[in-house]
GROMACS .gro file of C-alpha atoms in nm:
model
  244
    1MET     CA    1  12.985   6.969  -7.894
    2THR     CA    2  12.983   7.374  -7.860
    3ILE     CA    3  13.213   7.567  -7.587
    4ALA     CA    4  12.983   7.738  -7.326
    5PRO     CA    5  12.970   8.117  -7.341
    6ALA     CA    6  13.119   8.297  -7.087
    7SER     CA    7  12.816   8.385  -6.888
    8ARG     CA    8  12.720   8.018  -6.833
    9PRO     CA    9  13.043   7.863  -6.679
   10GLY     CA   10  13.021   7.532  -6.586
   11PRO     CA   11  13.243   7.285  -6.352
   12LEU     CA   12  13.541   7.272  -6.556
   13THR     CA   13  13.533   7.648  -6.667
   14PHE     CA   14  13.444   7.819  -6.317
   15ASP     CA   15  13.554   8.152  -6.231
   16PRO     CA   16  13.739   8.024  -5.876
   17VAL     CA   17  13.768   8.405  -5.768
   18ALA     CA   18  13.390   8.480  -5.823
   19VAL     CA   19  13.317   8.127  -5.642
   20GLY     CA   20  13.589   8.166  -5.339
   21ARG     CA   21  13.434   8.529  -5.265
   22ALA     CA   22  13.056   8.414  -5.308
   23GLU     CA   23  13.146   8.128  -5.063
   24CYS     CA   24  13.321   8.348  -4.822
   25ALA     CA   25  13.008   8.585  -4.815
   26ALA     CA   26  12.760   8.281  -4.793
   27TRP     CA   27  12.965   8.129  -4.476
   28ALA     CA   28  12.944   8.447  -4.293
   29ALA     CA   29  12.589   8.511  -4.354
   30TYR     CA   30  12.530   8.126  -4.264
   31TYR     CA   31  12.736   8.216  -3.889
   32ARG     CA   32  12.499   8.525  -3.874
   33ARG     CA   33  12.200   8.328  -3.967
   34GLU     CA   34  12.086   8.581  -4.223
   35TRP     CA   35  11.940   8.360  -4.466
   36VAL     CA   36  11.837   8.596  -4.738
   37PRO     CA   37  12.175   8.715  -4.795
   38PHE     CA   38  12.290   8.347  -4.777
   39LEU     CA   39  12.059   8.275  -5.065
   40ARG     CA   40  12.176   8.558  -5.281
   41SER     CA   41  12.561   8.455  -5.231
   42ALA     CA   42  12.415   8.086  -5.296
   43VAL     CA   43  12.275   8.210  -5.635
   44THR     CA   44  12.589   8.314  -5.723
   45MET     CA   45  12.803   8.021  -5.630
   46VAL     CA   46  12.544   7.766  -5.863
   47ARG     CA   47  12.568   7.960  -6.143
   48ALA     CA   48  12.935   8.048  -6.107
   49GLY     CA   49  12.982   7.692  -6.061
   50PHE     CA   50  12.747   7.499  -6.278
   51GLY     CA   51  12.622   7.756  -6.557
   52MET     CA   52  12.269   7.600  -6.532
   53PRO     CA   53  11.995   7.831  -6.636
   54TRP     CA   54  11.881   8.104  -6.463
   55PRO     CA   55  11.508   7.865  -6.318
   56ARG     CA   56  11.736   7.596  -6.207
   57THR     CA   57  12.024   7.802  -6.064
   58VAL     CA   58  11.785   7.965  -5.831
   59LEU     CA   59  11.592   7.651  -5.752
   60GLY     CA   60  11.943   7.506  -5.690
   61ALA     CA   61  12.028   7.781  -5.459
   62TRP     CA   62  11.721   7.729  -5.245
   63TRP     CA   63  11.791   7.394  -5.200
   64VAL     CA   64  12.147   7.486  -5.076
   65LEU     CA   65  11.970   7.688  -4.864
   66ARG     CA   66  11.769   7.446  -4.691
   67ALA     CA   67  12.034   7.197  -4.648
   68ASN     CA   68  12.221   7.422  -4.453
   69GLN     CA   69  11.932   7.569  -4.253
   70LEU     CA   70  11.815   7.198  -4.174
   71TRP     CA   71  12.179   7.149  -4.061
   72ALA     CA   72  12.231   7.469  -3.861
   73PRO     CA   73  12.034   7.408  -3.539
   74PHE     CA   74  12.202   7.292  -3.190
   75PRO     CA   75  12.132   7.005  -3.046
   76ASP     CA   76  11.858   6.934  -3.292
   77ASN     CA   77  11.990   6.980  -3.646
   78ASP     CA   78  11.863   6.715  -3.940
   79PRO     CA   79  12.163   6.548  -4.127
   80ASP     CA   80  11.901   6.338  -4.319
   81GLY     CA   81  11.732   6.656  -4.404
   82ALA     CA   82  12.013   6.815  -4.538
   83ARG     CA   83  12.124   6.514  -4.726
   84ALA     CA   84  11.774   6.527  -4.933
   85ALA     CA   85  11.815   6.875  -4.987
   86MET     CA   86  12.169   6.833  -5.123
   87GLY     CA   87  12.047   6.559  -5.320
   88ARG     CA   88  11.767   6.752  -5.492
   89PHE     CA   89  11.992   7.036  -5.600
   90TYR     CA   90  12.248   6.763  -5.720
   91ARG     CA   91  11.963   6.610  -5.915
   92LEU     CA   92  11.900   6.935  -6.070
   93VAL     CA   93  12.272   6.941  -6.165
   94VAL     CA   94  12.246   6.620  -6.315
   95ARG     CA   95  11.934   6.675  -6.521
   96SER     CA   96  12.091   6.987  -6.704
   97GLY     CA   97  12.332   6.748  -6.834
   98TRP     CA   98  12.600   6.676  -6.633
   99SER     CA   99  12.678   6.282  -6.609
  100GLY     CA  100  12.875   6.032  -6.467
  101PHE     CA  101  12.766   6.087  -6.080
  102ASP     CA  102  12.509   5.963  -5.805
  103PRO     CA  103  12.335   6.294  -5.681
  104VAL     CA  104  12.247   6.060  -5.358
  105ARG     CA  105  12.617   5.973  -5.333
  106ALA     CA  106  12.766   6.322  -5.425
  107ALA     CA  107  12.463   6.473  -5.117
  108ALA     CA  108  12.619   6.207  -4.882
  109LEU     CA  109  12.972   6.287  -4.926
  110GLU     CA  110  12.875   6.651  -4.882
  111VAL     CA  111  12.718   6.596  -4.580
  112GLN     CA  112  13.009   6.398  -4.434
  113TRP     CA  113  13.255   6.681  -4.468
  114TRP     CA  114  13.004   6.894  -4.284
  115ARG     CA  115  12.991   6.660  -3.993
  116VAL     CA  116  13.347   6.664  -3.975
  117HIS     CA  117  13.439   6.985  -3.970
  118ARG     CA  118  13.153   7.036  -3.673
  119GLU     CA  119  13.316   6.763  -3.476
  120HIS     CA  120  13.656   6.963  -3.584
  121GLN     CA  121  13.505   7.278  -3.469
  122HIS     CA  122  13.403   7.178  -3.133
  123ASP     CA  123  13.657   6.977  -3.034
  124ALA     CA  124  13.440   6.664  -3.059
  125GLY     CA  125  13.688   6.419  -3.229
  126GLY     CA  126  13.713   6.554  -3.592
  127THR     CA  127  14.100   6.617  -3.683
  128GLU     CA  128  14.214   6.822  -3.998
  129ARG     CA  129  14.368   6.538  -4.157
  130GLU     CA  130  13.965   6.349  -4.157
  131LEU     CA  131  13.826   6.705  -4.286
  132VAL     CA  132  14.073   6.743  -4.554
  133ASP     CA  133  14.005   6.354  -4.629
  134ALA     CA  134  13.664   6.418  -4.642
  135LEU     CA  135  13.672   6.737  -4.899
  136CYS     CA  136  13.889   6.492  -5.136
  137ALA     CA  137  13.625   6.201  -5.129
  138LEU     CA  138  13.412   6.441  -5.273
  139TYR     CA  139  13.636   6.630  -5.481
  140ALA     CA  140  13.756   6.315  -5.654
  141TYR     CA  141  13.365   6.154  -5.664
  142VAL     CA  142  13.241   6.484  -5.835
  143TYR     CA  143  13.559   6.524  -6.081
  144GLY     CA  144  13.737   6.173  -6.122
  145LEU     CA  145  14.028   6.302  -5.971
  146PRO     CA  146  14.281   6.102  -5.803
  147ASP     CA  147  14.316   6.174  -5.399
  148SER     CA  148  14.640   6.342  -5.431
  149VAL     CA  149  14.556   6.567  -5.698
  150VAL     CA  150  14.250   6.754  -5.534
  151ARG     CA  151  14.437   6.730  -5.218
  152PRO     CA  152  14.590   7.090  -5.279
  153ALA     CA  153  14.277   7.234  -5.297
  154ALA     CA  154  14.092   7.037  -4.996
  155ALA     CA  155  14.411   7.168  -4.772
  156LEU     CA  156  14.350   7.541  -4.854
  157ARG     CA  157  13.964   7.489  -4.794
  158VAL     CA  158  14.019   7.371  -4.440
  159ALA     CA  159  14.259   7.640  -4.369
  160ALA     CA  160  13.982   7.868  -4.492
  161MET     CA  161  13.749   7.706  -4.247
  162ASP     CA  162  13.990   7.737  -3.945
  163ALA     CA  163  13.978   8.116  -4.034
  164SER     CA  164  13.614   8.133  -4.073
  165ASP     CA  165  13.603   7.919  -3.685
  166ARG     CA  166  13.859   8.181  -3.527
  167TRP     CA  167  13.642   8.434  -3.689
  168VAL     CA  168  13.308   8.299  -3.514
  169ALA     CA  169  13.487   8.243  -3.238
  170ALA     CA  170  13.584   8.627  -3.201
  171GLY     CA  171  13.243   8.714  -3.275
  172CYS     CA  172  13.154   8.716  -3.636
  173ALA     CA  173  13.227   9.082  -3.730
  174THR     CA  174  13.226   9.172  -4.087
  175ASP     CA  175  13.515   9.396  -4.013
  176ASP     CA  176  13.733   9.150  -3.877
  177PRO     CA  177  14.041   9.096  -4.090
  178LEU     CA  178  14.002   8.727  -4.041
  179LEU     CA  179  13.712   8.757  -4.291
  180ALA     CA  180  13.955   8.893  -4.562
  181ARG     CA  181  14.179   8.582  -4.474
  182GLU     CA  182  13.914   8.336  -4.515
  183ARG     CA  183  13.846   8.493  -4.855
  184ARG     CA  184  14.164   8.497  -4.974
  185LEU     CA  185  14.245   8.134  -4.857
  186LEU     CA  186  13.890   8.049  -5.056
  187VAL     CA  187  13.993   8.184  -5.377
  188ALA     CA  188  14.347   7.978  -5.343
  189SER     CA  189  14.172   7.661  -5.309
  190PHE     CA  190  13.926   7.699  -5.616
  191SER     CA  191  14.232   7.822  -5.787
  192ALA     CA  192  14.402   7.504  -5.701
  193LEU     CA  193  14.056   7.309  -5.782
  194ARG     CA  194  14.048   7.481  -6.097
  195ASP     CA  195  14.403   7.377  -6.218
  196ALA     CA  196  14.357   7.059  -6.112
  197VAL     CA  197  14.073   7.009  -6.325
  198ASP     CA  198  14.220   7.193  -6.645
  199ARG     CA  199  14.498   6.926  -6.607
  200ARG     CA  200  14.271   6.636  -6.574
  201PRO     CA  201  14.373   6.402  -6.909
  202ASP     CA  202  14.020   6.271  -7.009
  203ARG     CA  203  13.820   6.627  -6.941
  204ALA     CA  204  13.667   6.570  -7.287
  205ASP     CA  205  13.511   6.250  -7.230
  206ARG     CA  206  13.220   6.365  -7.016
  207CYS     CA  207  12.982   6.650  -7.100
  208GLY     CA  208  12.735   6.877  -6.977
  209PRO     CA  209  12.495   7.128  -7.125
  210ASP     CA  210  12.690   7.341  -7.424
  211LEU     CA  211  13.048   7.252  -7.220
  212PRO     CA  212  13.362   7.042  -7.362
  213SER     CA  213  13.331   6.805  -7.036
  214GLY     CA  214  13.178   6.754  -6.695
  215PRO     CA  215  13.203   6.581  -6.338
  216GLY     CA  216  13.332   6.235  -6.320
  217GLN     CA  217  13.346   6.015  -6.028
  218ALA     CA  218  13.593   5.838  -5.784
  219SER     CA  219  13.597   5.739  -5.485
  220THR     CA  220  13.363   5.592  -5.175
  221GLY     CA  221  13.233   5.689  -4.781
  222ARG     CA  222  12.967   5.643  -4.529
  223PRO     CA  223  12.685   5.804  -4.501
  224PRO     CA  224  12.717   6.119  -4.231
  225ARG     CA  225  12.574   6.026  -3.923
  226ALA     CA  226  12.382   6.282  -3.714
  227SER     CA  227  12.534   6.545  -3.542
  228THR     CA  228  12.517   6.722  -3.198
  229ASP     CA  229  12.697   7.016  -3.246
  230SER     CA  230  12.589   7.368  -3.453
  231GLY     CA  231  12.832   7.500  -3.723
  232GLY     CA  232  12.867   7.516  -4.101
  233THR     CA  233  12.828   7.728  -4.381
  234PRO     CA  234  12.711   7.693  -4.783
  235SER     CA  235  12.779   7.424  -4.995
  236SER     CA  236  12.966   7.543  -5.247
  237ALA     CA  237  12.831   7.491  -5.584
  238VAL     CA  238  13.170   7.365  -5.751
  239ALA     CA  239  13.237   7.038  -5.654
  240GLY     CA  240  13.026   7.027  -5.363
  241SER     CA  241  12.800   7.275  -5.168
  242GLY     CA  242  12.923   7.259  -4.822
  243THR     CA  243  12.894   7.418  -4.492
  244VAL     CA  244  13.150   7.504  -4.253
   0.00000   0.00000   0.00000
């Protein structure tokens, strides 16, 4: 089993700073409906998160973009279409050598937390605890880790969403200090996730392309229902691409 070169990080070797910064840029582009910058950020996230070959990286970023575009409209968004697009993304990941999870299940968990965030953002019933739980379900499934181990990373990402929501409510200005706070929280979140994955005892048991190990699996959850509110951001390629 070979070790991946530094230019091809995978889920167990991802750079949390690069991923956190890219996700922040993607969230900002999503809310400003700037789809070309969103795609550029998605390419960075997919490459930094899974280290797939460039053709699959670009195609995967395209499916992340399409999922977010299908999720974004208000009130007539398309959750089924978003799940289908994210399923195509996760199938690319599996085809690149990452075993141990079902792309359809991963996509359902991904869009589930998008839905819970949307409800929370618009005071439509979703709570912060439910949002943390939804993220934990995704992380646990993809990385094969207990809920308690990934919860700190999920909580930090929810805190980043709170900063993002306040940034959106304030008008989405690119010089707003809330954007810098969001970025710091996302970097901290992915750092916590990377630390949790690094400490996984069986990390060498599952293998990805040219890497010592790959994602595992864990919990369950119901497919998300249709949403009525707009909101969201990109699916981050590390343990899920997601919208805010």
